Coordinates of C-alpha atoms and ligand atoms in Angstrom, one line a residue:
M1 CA -4.8 26.0 51.4
A2 CA -5.1 29.7 52.3
A3 CA -1.4 30.0 53.0
K4 CA -0.5 28.4 49.7
E5 CA -2.8 30.9 47.9
I6 CA -1.0 33.8 49.6
L7 CA 2.3 32.3 48.6
V8 CA 1.3 32.0 45.0
A9 CA -0.1 35.5 44.9
A10 CA 3.2 36.8 46.3
F11 CA 5.1 34.7 43.7
L12 CA 2.9 36.0 40.9
G13 CA 3.4 39.6 42.2
I14 CA 7.2 39.2 42.2
M15 CA 7.1 37.9 38.7
A16 CA 5.0 40.8 37.6
G17 CA 7.4 43.2 39.2
T18 CA 10.4 41.8 37.4
G19 CA 8.5 42.0 34.0
A20 CA 9.2 44.6 31.3
G21 CA 12.0 46.5 32.9
S22 CA 14.2 43.5 33.8
A23 CA 17.0 42.9 31.4
V24 CA 17.7 39.3 32.6
A25 CA 17.8 37.1 29.6
A26 CA 16.2 34.0 30.9
P27 CA 16.5 31.0 28.6
S28 CA 13.2 30.1 26.9
C29 CA 13.7 26.4 27.2
G30 CA 16.1 23.9 28.6
N31 CA 17.1 20.3 28.4
N32 CA 17.5 19.8 32.2
A33 CA 16.1 21.2 35.4
N34 CA 18.1 24.4 35.3
G35 CA 15.8 27.3 34.8
F36 CA 12.6 25.2 35.0
E37 CA 11.2 26.8 38.1
A38 CA 11.7 30.4 36.8
W39 CA 10.1 29.4 33.5
L40 CA 7.1 27.7 35.3
G41 CA 6.6 30.9 37.3
A42 CA 6.4 32.9 34.1
F43 CA 4.1 30.3 32.6
S44 CA 1.9 30.5 35.7
R45 CA 1.7 34.2 35.4
D46 CA 0.8 33.9 31.8
A47 CA -2.0 31.4 32.6
V48 CA -3.5 33.9 35.1
A49 CA -3.3 36.6 32.5
K50 CA -5.2 34.3 30.1
G51 CA -8.0 33.9 32.6
I52 CA -7.2 30.9 34.7
S53 CA -7.8 31.6 38.3
P54 CA -4.7 31.9 40.6
R55 CA -6.2 29.3 42.9
V56 CA -6.3 26.8 40.0
V57 CA -2.8 27.7 38.7
D58 CA -1.5 27.2 42.2
A59 CA -3.3 23.9 42.8
A60 CA -2.2 22.6 39.4
L61 CA 1.4 23.9 39.1
G62 CA 2.4 24.9 42.6
N63 CA 4.1 21.6 43.4
V64 CA 5.1 20.5 40.0
S65 CA 8.8 19.6 39.5
Y66 CA 10.9 18.7 36.5
D67 CA 11.1 15.0 35.7
P68 CA 14.1 13.9 33.7
E69 CA 12.5 10.5 33.2
I70 CA 9.8 12.1 31.0
V71 CA 12.5 13.6 28.7
R72 CA 14.3 10.2 28.6
A73 CA 11.0 8.5 27.6
D74 CA 10.5 11.2 24.9
R75 CA 14.0 10.6 23.5
R76 CA 13.5 6.8 23.6
Q77 CA 10.5 6.8 21.3
G78 CA 10.9 3.7 19.2
V79 CA 10.5 3.3 15.4
F80 CA 7.2 1.9 14.5
A81 CA 8.1 -0.6 11.8
Q82 CA 5.8 -3.6 12.1
D83 CA 4.0 -4.8 9.1
F84 CA 0.2 -4.8 9.0
L85 CA -0.4 -8.6 9.5
T86 CA 2.1 -8.8 12.4
F87 CA 0.7 -5.7 14.1
A88 CA -2.9 -6.6 13.5
G89 CA -2.3 -10.1 14.7
R90 CA -0.9 -8.8 17.9
M91 CA -3.4 -6.0 18.5
V92 CA -6.6 -7.7 17.4
A93 CA -5.9 -10.6 19.9
K94 CA -8.6 -13.0 20.9
Y95 CA -9.1 -11.3 24.4
R96 CA -9.6 -7.9 22.7
M97 CA -12.3 -9.5 20.4
Q98 CA -14.1 -11.1 23.4
Q99 CA -13.8 -8.1 25.7
G100 CA -14.8 -5.6 23.0
T101 CA -17.8 -7.7 22.1
A102 CA -18.9 -8.0 25.8
L103 CA -18.4 -4.3 26.4
M104 CA -20.4 -3.3 23.3
R105 CA -23.2 -5.3 24.9
K106 CA -22.7 -4.0 28.4
Y107 CA -22.8 -0.4 27.2
G108 CA -25.4 -1.0 24.5
D109 CA -27.7 1.7 25.7
S110 CA -24.9 4.3 25.8
F111 CA -23.7 3.2 22.4
A112 CA -27.1 3.5 20.9
R113 CA -27.5 7.0 22.3
I114 CA -24.0 7.9 21.1
E115 CA -24.7 6.7 17.6
R116 CA -27.9 8.7 17.4
S117 CA -26.1 11.8 18.6
Y118 CA -22.8 11.6 16.7
G119 CA -23.4 9.0 13.9
V120 CA -20.4 6.8 15.0
P121 CA -21.1 3.1 15.5
A122 CA -20.1 1.2 18.6
A123 CA -17.6 -1.0 16.9
V124 CA -15.6 1.9 15.7
I125 CA -15.4 3.5 19.1
T126 CA -14.7 0.2 20.9
A127 CA -11.8 -0.6 18.6
F128 CA -10.0 2.7 19.6
W129 CA -11.0 2.0 23.3
G130 CA -9.3 -1.4 23.1
L131 CA -6.2 -0.4 21.2
E132 CA -5.5 2.7 23.3
T133 CA -6.0 1.5 26.8
D134 CA -7.5 -2.1 26.8
F135 CA -10.9 -0.5 27.5
G136 CA -9.7 1.7 30.3
A137 CA -7.5 -0.8 32.1
N138 CA -4.2 0.9 31.1
I139 CA -4.7 4.6 31.2
G140 CA -1.2 5.3 32.6
N141 CA -0.3 6.5 36.1
L142 CA 2.2 9.3 35.6
P143 CA 1.1 12.8 36.9
T144 CA 0.0 14.5 33.7
L145 CA 0.8 18.0 34.8
R146 CA 4.3 17.1 35.7
S147 CA 4.8 15.4 32.3
L148 CA 3.3 18.3 30.4
A149 CA 5.3 20.9 32.3
T150 CA 8.5 19.0 31.8
L151 CA 7.9 18.6 28.0
A152 CA 6.8 22.3 27.8
W153 CA 10.1 23.4 29.3
D154 CA 12.1 20.8 27.2
C155 CA 13.6 22.3 24.0
R156 CA 12.4 19.6 21.6
R157 CA 8.7 20.7 21.1
P158 CA 8.0 23.4 23.7
E159 CA 5.2 25.2 21.8
L160 CA 3.2 22.0 21.3
F161 CA 3.4 21.1 25.0
R162 CA 2.8 24.7 26.3
E163 CA -0.5 24.7 24.5
Q164 CA -1.3 21.3 26.0
L165 CA -0.3 22.4 29.5
M166 CA -2.5 25.5 29.2
A167 CA -5.4 23.3 28.0
A168 CA -4.8 21.0 31.0
L169 CA -5.2 24.0 33.3
R170 CA -8.5 24.8 31.6
I171 CA -9.7 21.3 32.3
V172 CA -9.1 21.9 36.1
E173 CA -10.6 25.4 35.8
R174 CA -13.8 23.9 34.4
G175 CA -14.0 21.5 37.3
D176 CA -13.8 18.4 35.1
L177 CA -10.8 17.0 36.9
R178 CA -8.8 17.8 40.0
P179 CA -5.0 18.1 39.4
E180 CA -4.3 14.9 41.3
E181 CA -6.8 13.0 39.2
M182 CA -4.8 13.8 36.0
V183 CA -2.7 10.8 35.3
G184 CA -1.6 9.1 32.0
P185 CA 1.4 8.0 30.0
W186 CA 4.5 10.2 29.7
A187 CA 3.3 12.4 26.8
G188 CA 0.3 13.9 28.6
E189 CA -2.6 12.1 27.0
M190 CA -5.5 11.3 29.3
G191 CA -8.4 9.0 29.6
Q192 CA -9.7 5.7 28.3
T193 CA -9.1 6.7 24.7
Q194 CA -6.0 8.9 25.4
F195 CA -7.1 12.4 24.6
L196 CA -4.7 15.3 24.4
P197 CA -5.7 18.1 26.7
T198 CA -6.7 20.3 23.8
H199 CA -9.0 17.6 22.5
Y200 CA -10.3 17.0 26.0
N201 CA -11.4 20.6 26.2
E202 CA -12.7 20.9 22.7
Y203 CA -14.5 17.5 22.3
G204 CA -15.0 16.2 25.8
V205 CA -18.6 15.3 26.6
D206 CA -20.3 14.8 30.0
F207 CA -22.5 11.9 28.8
D208 CA -23.4 10.3 32.1
G209 CA -24.8 13.6 33.3
D210 CA -22.9 14.0 36.5
G211 CA -21.9 17.5 35.6
R212 CA -18.2 16.9 34.7
R213 CA -16.4 15.4 31.9
D214 CA -14.4 12.5 33.3
L215 CA -12.7 10.7 30.5
L216 CA -10.6 8.7 32.9
R217 CA -13.2 7.0 35.0
S218 CA -16.5 7.4 33.2
A219 CA -16.8 5.0 30.2
P220 CA -19.9 6.8 28.8
D221 CA -18.0 10.2 29.0
A222 CA -14.9 8.7 27.3
L223 CA -16.9 6.9 24.6
A224 CA -19.2 9.8 23.7
S225 CA -16.2 12.2 23.7
T226 CA -14.4 9.8 21.2
A227 CA -17.5 9.8 19.0
N228 CA -17.6 13.6 19.2
L229 CA -14.0 13.9 18.2
L230 CA -14.4 11.4 15.3
K231 CA -17.5 13.3 14.1
A232 CA -15.5 16.6 14.2
E233 CA -12.7 14.9 12.1
G234 CA -15.3 14.2 9.4
W235 CA -17.0 10.9 10.3
R236 CA -19.9 10.2 7.9
R237 CA -22.9 8.7 9.5
G238 CA -24.1 5.4 8.1
E239 CA -21.1 4.9 5.8
P240 CA -18.6 2.1 5.8
W241 CA -14.9 2.7 6.7
L242 CA -13.0 -0.4 5.5
Q243 CA -13.9 -3.6 3.7
E244 CA -11.7 -6.5 3.0
V245 CA -11.6 -7.4 -0.7
R246 CA -10.1 -9.9 -3.1
V247 CA -7.9 -8.6 -5.9
P248 CA -7.4 -10.2 -9.3
D249 CA -4.0 -11.5 -10.6
R250 CA -3.7 -8.5 -12.9
M251 CA -5.1 -5.0 -12.6
P252 CA -3.8 -1.4 -12.7
W253 CA -1.9 -1.6 -9.4
D254 CA -1.0 2.1 -9.7
Q255 CA -4.6 2.8 -8.8
A256 CA -4.1 1.3 -5.4
D257 CA -3.3 4.6 -3.6
L258 CA -5.2 6.3 -0.8
D259 CA -5.1 9.5 -2.8
I260 CA -7.0 7.9 -5.7
R261 CA -10.7 7.1 -5.4
H262 CA -13.0 5.3 -7.8
P263 CA -16.6 4.2 -7.6
R264 CA -17.1 0.6 -6.4
A265 CA -18.4 -0.2 -9.9
Q266 CA -15.0 0.7 -11.3
W267 CA -13.2 -1.5 -8.9
S268 CA -15.6 -4.3 -9.8
N269 CA -14.8 -3.8 -13.5
W270 CA -11.2 -4.3 -12.7
G271 CA -12.0 -7.6 -11.0
V272 CA -12.0 -6.6 -7.4
R273 CA -14.5 -8.7 -5.4
A274 CA -15.7 -8.9 -1.8
A275 CA -13.6 -11.0 0.5
D276 CA -16.0 -14.0 0.2
G277 CA -15.7 -13.9 -3.6
S278 CA -19.1 -12.3 -4.2
A279 CA -19.5 -9.2 -6.5
L280 CA -19.1 -5.7 -5.1
P281 CA -22.1 -3.5 -5.3
R282 CA -22.0 -1.9 -8.7
D283 CA -22.6 1.6 -7.4
Q284 CA -21.0 5.0 -7.2
M285 CA -19.7 4.8 -3.6
P286 CA -16.1 6.1 -3.8
A287 CA -13.3 4.1 -2.3
S288 CA -9.6 3.7 -2.5
L289 CA -7.8 0.3 -2.8
L290 CA -5.6 -0.1 0.2
L291 CA -2.9 -2.8 -0.1
P292 CA -1.0 -2.4 3.2
M293 CA 1.5 -5.1 2.2
G294 CA 1.4 -4.7 -1.5
H295 CA -0.5 -6.5 -4.2
N296 CA 0.4 -10.0 -2.8
G297 CA -0.9 -9.2 0.7
P298 CA -4.2 -8.4 2.3
A299 CA -6.5 -6.0 0.3
F300 CA -9.1 -3.5 1.5
L301 CA -11.4 -0.9 0.1
A302 CA -10.9 2.2 2.2
Y303 CA -14.0 4.5 2.2
A304 CA -14.2 8.2 3.0
N305 CA -14.4 7.4 6.7
F306 CA -11.0 5.8 6.6
A307 CA -9.5 9.3 6.4
V308 CA -10.7 9.9 10.0
Y309 CA -8.4 7.0 11.2
L310 CA -5.4 8.8 9.7
E311 CA -6.4 11.9 11.6
W312 CA -6.4 9.9 14.8
N313 CA -3.0 8.4 14.0
Q314 CA -1.0 9.1 10.9
S315 CA 0.7 5.7 11.0
L316 CA -0.9 3.7 8.1
V317 CA -0.3 0.4 9.9
Y318 CA -2.0 1.7 13.1
A319 CA -4.9 3.3 11.1
T320 CA -5.5 0.1 9.1
T321 CA -5.3 -2.0 12.2
A322 CA -7.8 0.2 14.1
A323 CA -10.2 0.2 11.1
Y324 CA -9.8 -3.6 10.6
Y325 CA -10.4 -4.3 14.3
A326 CA -13.6 -2.3 14.1
T327 CA -14.8 -4.3 11.1
R328 CA -14.1 -7.5 13.2
L329 CA -16.2 -6.1 16.1
A330 CA -18.9 -5.3 13.6
G331 CA -18.9 -9.0 12.5
A332 CA -16.3 -9.3 9.7
P333 CA -14.3 -12.5 9.6
P334 CA -10.5 -12.5 10.1
V335 CA -8.4 -11.0 7.3
G336 CA -6.9 -13.3 4.8
P337 CA -3.1 -13.2 4.0
G338 CA -3.7 -12.2 0.4
R339 CA -2.4 -14.1 -2.6
G340 CA 1.1 -15.0 -1.6
Q341 CA 3.6 -14.8 1.2
V342 CA 4.8 -11.3 1.7
K343 CA 8.2 -10.9 3.4
P344 CA 8.4 -7.3 4.5
L345 CA 11.7 -5.4 4.4
S346 CA 13.6 -5.1 7.7
L347 CA 14.2 -1.7 9.3
G348 CA 17.8 -1.8 7.9
E349 CA 16.6 -2.8 4.4
T350 CA 14.0 -0.1 4.4
K351 CA 16.6 2.5 5.3
E352 CA 18.9 1.1 2.5
L353 CA 16.0 1.3 0.1
Q354 CA 15.3 4.9 1.1
Q355 CA 19.0 5.8 0.6
R356 CA 19.0 4.2 -2.8
L357 CA 15.8 6.0 -3.8
A358 CA 17.2 9.3 -2.5
A359 CA 20.4 8.7 -4.5
R360 CA 18.4 8.4 -7.6
G361 CA 16.7 11.7 -6.9
F362 CA 13.4 10.5 -5.4
D363 CA 12.1 12.4 -2.4
V364 CA 11.6 9.9 0.4
G365 CA 11.5 12.4 3.3
K366 CA 13.6 11.4 6.3
I367 CA 15.7 8.2 5.9
D368 CA 14.3 6.6 9.0
G369 CA 13.2 3.1 8.0
I370 CA 9.6 4.1 8.2
I371 CA 7.4 3.6 5.2
G372 CA 5.5 6.8 5.3
A373 CA 3.5 8.7 2.7
Q374 CA 6.6 10.1 1.0
T375 CA 8.4 6.8 0.8
R376 CA 5.3 5.1 -0.6
A377 CA 5.1 7.8 -3.3
A378 CA 8.8 7.4 -4.2
V379 CA 8.4 3.6 -4.3
K380 CA 5.4 3.9 -6.6
A381 CA 7.4 6.3 -8.9
V382 CA 10.3 4.0 -9.2
Q383 CA 8.1 0.9 -9.7
L384 CA 6.4 2.7 -12.6
K385 CA 9.8 3.6 -14.0
L386 CA 11.0 0.0 -13.8
G387 CA 7.8 -1.5 -15.1
L388 CA 7.0 -3.3 -11.9
P389 CA 3.5 -3.6 -10.4
A390 CA 3.2 -0.1 -9.0
D391 CA 1.5 -0.9 -5.6
S392 CA 3.7 1.5 -3.6
Y393 CA 4.9 -1.3 -1.4
P394 CA 8.7 -2.0 -1.3
D395 CA 9.7 -5.7 -1.4
E396 CA 13.0 -7.5 -1.8
D397 CA 12.6 -7.7 -5.6
L398 CA 12.5 -3.9 -5.7
L399 CA 15.5 -3.6 -3.4
A400 CA 17.4 -6.1 -5.5
R401 CA 16.6 -4.1 -8.6
L402 CA 17.9 -0.9 -7.0
R403 CA 21.1 -2.6 -6.0
Ligands
CA501 CA1 -19.6 12.8 33.5

């Protein structure tokens, strides 16, 4: 231990000596291991300058090497193109309902304290817990510091990962985790609900009172930290987040848009009813009508708290699934398929649609086969222009019209 500290001190000293006067133009990033060690040395020196103790920097980064597998994993990232019913059917599986329900009971006391402290109900936290890591069973086993250092050197998003690597050092500095305890998936998230190191630092909570924030092995720490993050993102205590509804045959479909909110009484006037067919409360609670697969598919009212889901993950299908799973854990029945069979466009068809929309002058963002916010807005605009139900959801009819 002592010898290593001397080594690192000497190393840092050398780096300091080569500082300002040196005219060596070292590359600032790289797509392979060449230059990684020199860069990591400079990063280590910077970390010490920013107040991390040399002992911690050495323990955390002294033996870290470049891992080309991490970069390969980053380049491999697949396109997320499953429709809501397919994804939700897979994610909200029977075992996740059973385990989630059992764990809400097992940690009932913790959840009650968490809701008192942060205002976030057990079902909401448990849904993220299940989706992210199967309740802590799959937290990943790659060394986090190695992943972060590799991605911080890699030229694709160096600034993002340098911030995360620095945050990871602060977690060690605080005594929350030892470097060898930091494991996770390839992108550097950690713990039972997969926190980025910056979130770990900012929102991590020691809820079991052992003096350290262990989001990997302490369920109470992980669950309270998740609630703390959700609260910071704007979670509103005591309010709903998502509610399945039944839509009428005809209504102003262009109002079904997450950017448009109406009081529940207005939705009720347009013929929207609760999923069981009963009337919605005729009150002023604002909500958006969310039609994740268009006006023939499942329908939900998304309340103000739904915005917090999109802060967690900007994929609308993931966000809707996480919110729906939470309603199930809170007692809602399984979602209905809507009023007809919806056949979603394939990845290739979605790309073709995006190309055809772009050719007509609509801004669809990247032509990537993903139906993001820009593509939805462009679809809505062209639906309005063509006199189609403007539900922002592209189907085969629309593609046929554009051909
Ligand atoms: Ca703890």
